[in-house]
Short mmCIF file of C-alpha atoms in Angstrom, two decimals:
data_model
loop_
_atom_site.label_atom_id
_atom_site.label_comp_id
_atom_site.label_asym_id
_atom_site.label_seq_id
_atom_site.Cartn_x
_atom_site.Cartn_y
_atom_site.Cartn_z
CA MET C 15 119.54 84.99 90.85
CA ASN C 16 118.32 88.68 90.42
CA THR C 17 117.23 90.54 93.29
CA ALA C 18 115.49 93.88 92.82
CA ALA C 19 117.71 96.63 94.09
CA ASP C 20 116.09 98.82 96.75
CA SER C 21 113.94 101.70 95.69
CA GLY C 22 113.51 103.96 98.55
CA ARG C 23 115.11 107.53 98.16
CA GLY C 24 115.06 110.75 99.98
CA LEU C 25 113.80 113.87 98.03
CA ASP C 26 117.37 115.02 97.03
CA ARG C 27 118.39 116.76 94.11
CA ARG C 28 118.21 114.07 91.62
CA THR C 29 114.52 113.43 92.64
CA MET C 30 113.73 117.02 92.14
CA LEU C 31 115.55 116.74 88.61
CA ARG C 32 113.49 113.59 87.75
CA GLY C 33 110.39 115.60 88.45
CA ALA C 34 111.65 118.49 86.24
CA LEU C 35 112.12 116.46 83.51
CA GLY C 36 108.75 114.80 83.61
CA LEU C 37 107.74 118.25 83.57
CA THR C 38 109.53 118.92 80.55
CA ALA C 39 107.80 116.24 78.57
CA ALA C 40 104.64 118.51 78.93
CA LEU C 41 106.34 121.91 78.36
CA GLY C 42 108.45 121.03 75.53
CA THR C 43 112.10 121.34 74.30
CA ALA C 44 112.72 125.12 75.34
CA ALA C 45 111.91 123.87 78.97
CA THR C 46 114.32 120.77 78.68
CA VAL C 47 116.78 123.24 77.82
CA SER C 48 116.43 125.75 80.69
CA LEU C 49 116.22 123.30 83.26
CA GLY C 50 119.06 121.38 81.94
CA SER C 51 121.18 124.06 82.53
CA ALA C 52 120.13 125.52 86.02
CA SER C 53 121.81 125.01 89.28
CA ARG C 54 123.81 121.97 87.97
CA ALA C 55 127.09 122.19 90.20
CA SER C 56 129.13 119.66 88.20
CA ALA C 57 127.75 119.63 84.79
CA TYR C 58 130.09 119.02 82.01
CA GLY C 59 132.01 122.15 81.02
CA TRP C 60 131.50 121.97 77.30
CA THR C 61 133.71 124.72 75.69
CA ARG C 62 133.05 124.43 71.96
CA THR C 63 130.54 123.41 69.39
CA LEU C 64 131.21 119.99 68.26
CA GLN C 65 130.89 118.70 65.03
CA GLN C 66 132.23 116.03 62.42
CA GLY C 67 135.87 116.31 62.04
CA ASP C 68 136.62 117.38 65.65
CA SER C 69 138.65 115.07 68.05
CA GLY C 70 139.53 115.42 71.61
CA SER C 71 138.51 114.61 75.33
CA ASP C 72 135.24 116.29 74.97
CA VAL C 73 134.26 114.27 71.64
CA LYS C 74 135.05 111.12 73.75
CA GLU C 75 132.68 112.38 76.38
CA LEU C 76 130.13 113.08 73.92
CA GLN C 77 130.58 109.63 72.42
CA ILE C 78 129.70 108.20 76.07
CA ARG C 79 126.89 110.25 76.31
CA VAL C 80 125.00 109.20 73.02
CA GLY C 81 126.50 105.93 72.96
CA GLY C 82 123.10 104.36 73.29
CA TRP C 83 121.92 105.88 70.06
CA ALA C 84 124.04 103.76 67.89
CA ALA C 85 121.32 102.55 65.35
CA SER C 86 117.74 103.15 64.42
CA SER C 87 117.38 99.67 63.97
CA ALA C 88 118.44 96.20 65.21
CA GLN C 89 122.28 96.37 64.30
CA GLN C 90 125.59 95.16 65.69
CA THR C 91 127.26 98.37 65.73
CA TYR C 92 128.58 100.87 68.58
CA VAL C 93 129.79 104.40 68.90
CA ALA C 94 133.38 103.98 69.91
CA TRP C 95 134.96 106.15 72.65
CA ASP C 96 137.86 107.11 70.58
CA GLY C 97 137.53 110.92 70.67
CA ALA C 98 137.27 111.17 66.83
CA PHE C 99 134.04 112.68 65.68
CA GLY C 100 133.24 110.58 62.85
CA ALA C 101 130.03 109.40 61.02
CA ALA C 102 128.92 106.96 63.83
CA THR C 103 129.31 109.67 66.35
CA TYR C 104 127.51 112.02 63.84
CA ASN C 105 124.45 109.76 63.31
CA ALA C 106 124.19 108.94 66.99
CA VAL C 107 123.74 112.79 67.76
CA ARG C 108 121.33 113.12 64.99
CA ARG C 109 119.38 110.35 66.81
CA PHE C 110 119.52 112.06 70.08
CA GLN C 111 118.76 115.23 68.84
CA SER C 112 115.43 114.27 66.92
CA ALA C 113 114.49 112.24 70.42
CA TYR C 114 114.91 115.32 72.17
CA GLY C 115 113.08 117.80 70.06
CA LEU C 116 116.37 119.36 68.91
CA THR C 117 117.16 120.22 65.34
CA ALA C 118 118.50 116.93 64.06
CA ASP C 119 122.07 118.42 62.35
CA GLY C 120 124.70 116.62 63.98
CA VAL C 121 126.16 119.80 65.42
CA VAL C 122 126.59 119.74 69.18
CA GLY C 123 126.08 123.30 70.20
CA PRO C 124 124.73 125.03 73.41
CA GLN C 125 121.17 123.54 72.95
CA THR C 126 122.23 120.01 72.33
CA GLN C 127 124.86 120.40 75.34
CA SER C 128 122.37 121.65 77.68
CA VAL C 129 120.16 118.60 76.94
CA LEU C 130 123.06 116.06 77.40
CA ASN C 131 123.79 117.70 80.88
CA SER C 132 120.15 117.48 81.76
CA LEU C 133 120.87 113.72 81.94
CA GLU C 134 123.76 114.20 84.15
CA SER C 135 123.46 114.30 87.92
CA SER C 136 125.52 116.26 90.25
CA ASP C 137 127.36 113.25 91.66
CA GLY C 138 128.30 111.88 88.39
CA SER C 139 125.80 109.41 87.73
CA THR C 140 122.79 110.13 85.39
CA ALA C 141 119.43 111.73 85.86
CA HIS C 142 117.41 108.42 86.44
CA PHE C 143 119.99 106.22 87.96
CA ASP C 144 121.72 106.08 91.13
CA TRP C 145 125.31 104.59 91.90
CA SER C 146 123.47 102.36 94.60
CA GLU C 147 121.30 100.80 91.95
CA PHE C 148 124.46 99.02 90.58
CA TYR C 149 126.27 98.03 93.73
CA SER C 150 126.96 94.44 94.32
CA HIS C 151 124.23 93.01 96.41
CA ASP C 152 126.80 91.33 98.77
CA GLY C 153 127.34 95.01 100.45
CA SER C 154 131.03 95.48 98.50
CA GLY C 155 129.66 98.43 96.49
CA PHE C 156 132.08 98.63 93.63
CA SER C 157 134.63 96.65 95.27
CA GLY C 158 136.03 93.06 94.93
CA GLY C 159 135.68 92.87 91.09
CA GLN C 160 138.21 91.97 88.23
CA VAL C 161 139.13 95.45 88.27
CA GLY C 162 139.33 98.49 90.67
CA ALA C 163 136.46 100.30 92.16
CA ALA C 164 137.29 103.40 90.05
CA GLU C 165 137.23 101.33 86.84
CA VAL C 166 134.11 100.02 87.85
CA LYS C 167 132.31 103.25 88.63
CA GLU C 168 133.44 104.56 85.48
CA ASN C 169 132.24 101.61 83.50
CA VAL C 170 128.88 101.71 85.44
CA ARG C 171 128.75 105.52 84.26
CA ARG C 172 129.01 104.67 80.81
CA LEU C 173 126.40 101.85 81.17
CA MET C 174 124.16 104.44 82.70
CA TYR C 175 124.15 106.67 79.73
CA LYS C 176 123.30 103.46 77.24
CA LEU C 177 120.34 102.78 79.66
CA GLU C 178 119.22 106.35 79.46
CA ALA C 179 118.86 105.93 75.77
CA VAL C 180 116.82 102.39 76.27
CA ARG C 181 114.57 104.40 78.94
CA LYS C 182 113.78 107.05 76.42
CA LYS C 183 113.11 104.58 73.77
CA ALA C 184 110.71 102.75 75.99
CA GLY C 185 108.61 106.00 76.16
CA ASN C 186 110.34 107.15 79.41
CA SER C 187 109.27 104.09 81.52
CA ALA C 188 111.08 103.41 84.82
CA ILE C 189 113.93 100.80 84.62
CA THR C 190 114.53 98.47 87.74
CA ILE C 191 118.20 97.30 87.73
CA ASN C 192 117.94 93.63 88.99
CA SER C 193 121.65 93.01 88.89
CA GLY C 194 124.59 95.30 88.09
CA PHE C 195 128.02 94.99 89.32
CA ARG C 196 129.06 92.04 90.97
CA SER C 197 131.99 91.33 93.50
CA VAL C 198 134.01 88.01 92.13
CA SER C 199 132.68 86.28 95.39
CA TYR C 200 128.85 87.53 94.91
CA ASN C 201 129.08 86.39 91.14
CA ALA C 202 130.23 83.04 92.20
CA SER C 203 127.83 82.32 94.83
CA VAL C 204 125.19 83.16 92.41
CA GLY C 205 126.38 80.88 89.68
CA GLY C 206 127.75 83.66 87.48
CA ALA C 207 130.14 82.87 84.73
CA SER C 208 133.85 83.29 85.77
CA ASN C 209 134.12 85.90 83.15
CA SER C 210 130.80 87.44 83.27
CA MET C 211 130.76 91.43 82.33
CA HIS C 212 128.74 92.21 85.81
CA VAL C 213 132.60 91.57 87.56
CA TYR C 214 134.00 94.61 85.55
CA GLY C 215 130.80 96.95 85.74
CA VAL C 216 129.94 96.80 82.25
CA ALA C 217 126.80 94.62 82.53
CA ALA C 218 123.26 95.17 83.86
CA ASP C 219 120.09 92.85 84.27
CA ILE C 220 117.04 95.01 83.74
CA VAL C 221 113.35 95.38 83.65
CA VAL C 222 111.47 98.01 82.10
CA SER C 223 108.33 98.91 83.33
CA GLY C 224 105.35 98.08 80.80
CA HIS C 225 107.47 96.34 78.53
CA THR C 226 108.13 92.53 77.78
CA THR C 227 111.70 91.11 77.90
CA LEU C 228 111.08 90.69 74.40
CA GLU C 229 110.38 94.27 73.47
CA VAL C 230 113.28 95.31 75.77
CA TYR C 231 115.75 92.87 73.70
CA ARG C 232 114.37 94.72 70.74
CA ILE C 233 115.41 98.26 71.86
CA ALA C 234 118.35 97.02 73.41
CA GLU C 235 119.53 96.04 69.52
CA THR C 236 119.64 99.82 68.64
CA CYS C 237 121.71 101.04 71.72
CA GLY C 238 124.90 99.71 71.02
CA PHE C 239 125.00 96.67 73.58
CA SER C 240 127.18 93.86 72.14
CA GLY C 241 125.78 91.34 74.86
CA LEU C 242 122.53 90.47 75.13
CA GLU C 243 121.16 87.34 76.88
CA ALA C 244 118.39 85.71 75.48
CA TYR C 245 114.80 87.26 75.92
CA THR C 246 113.21 84.30 77.33
CA HIS C 247 113.71 85.16 81.10
CA SER C 248 112.05 87.82 83.37
CA TRP C 249 114.90 90.07 82.90
CA GLN C 250 117.11 91.48 80.18
CA HIS C 251 120.77 91.21 80.39
CA VAL C 252 122.47 94.09 78.21
CA ASP C 253 126.51 94.63 78.18
CA SER C 254 129.10 96.35 75.98
CA ARG C 255 131.71 93.64 75.91
CA VAL C 256 133.14 94.43 72.36
CA GLN C 257 134.12 97.97 73.77
CA TYR C 258 136.39 96.44 76.58
CA PRO C 259 138.69 93.92 74.45
CA SER C 260 141.00 93.66 77.49
CA TYR C 261 138.50 91.84 79.49
CA GLY C 262 138.40 88.81 77.69
CA SER C 263 135.23 88.77 75.66
CA GLY C 264 135.87 90.92 72.68
CA SER C 265 133.09 89.56 70.20
CA TRP C 266 129.32 89.93 69.72
CA TRP C 267 126.89 87.72 71.88
CA TRP C 268 123.31 88.13 70.96
CA GLU C 269 121.95 84.96 72.27
CA SER C 270 118.73 85.31 70.43
CA GLY C 271 120.35 86.63 67.38
CA VAL C 272 118.72 89.69 65.44
CA VAL C 273 115.29 89.87 66.31
#
């Protein structure tokens, strides 16, 4: 059972940002950099240029933000959130840079950091996704899952960045979240598996405007998702189970195989 999230929103800062990002598609990269750095109260505070061989909490944040650029073709791989800037992070950064019209040198300097921050919203979510889109449909928000609400919220944040990559690769097509986090009770009520990744906040069932489920599956194969439900449904399930071994599903599950 998958019910589309409410789509009504007021004209808030995020709505304005989305309009600005649409404008930058027409104006080019220079505009993206300028808009991405303007009036952002909680933008991540990058303090140095990052490159291969670096390590630290800022590298881990980078890995979260480029996780959806794990591969250029269908591949069961992901960008580890380990804070070590290795080859996988380098290649993901280069793909991100190329997609956003930056010099694809794998070096994360001010321009790349500005574009990364343009995908961040002031409340900690991302430019094209609201927290509420991922709330459990029984009204419990991020509570009542297999882990605490704060952990769920962080898991959802990491998921959002991968979905930003899906959106970009789909030609900036809008994504509807049919099902994000589920409380344990809600998950049971819709017949979800007891160990569903939804009860941890690391999964979403999505529909991408203008794209078939097969097309979405193929895009997701490049985005570091280790859980993909078959593309024969009207939605595409995506999750990052391998990156959460303590949740009990540490193996790859691409139900339709490599497509």
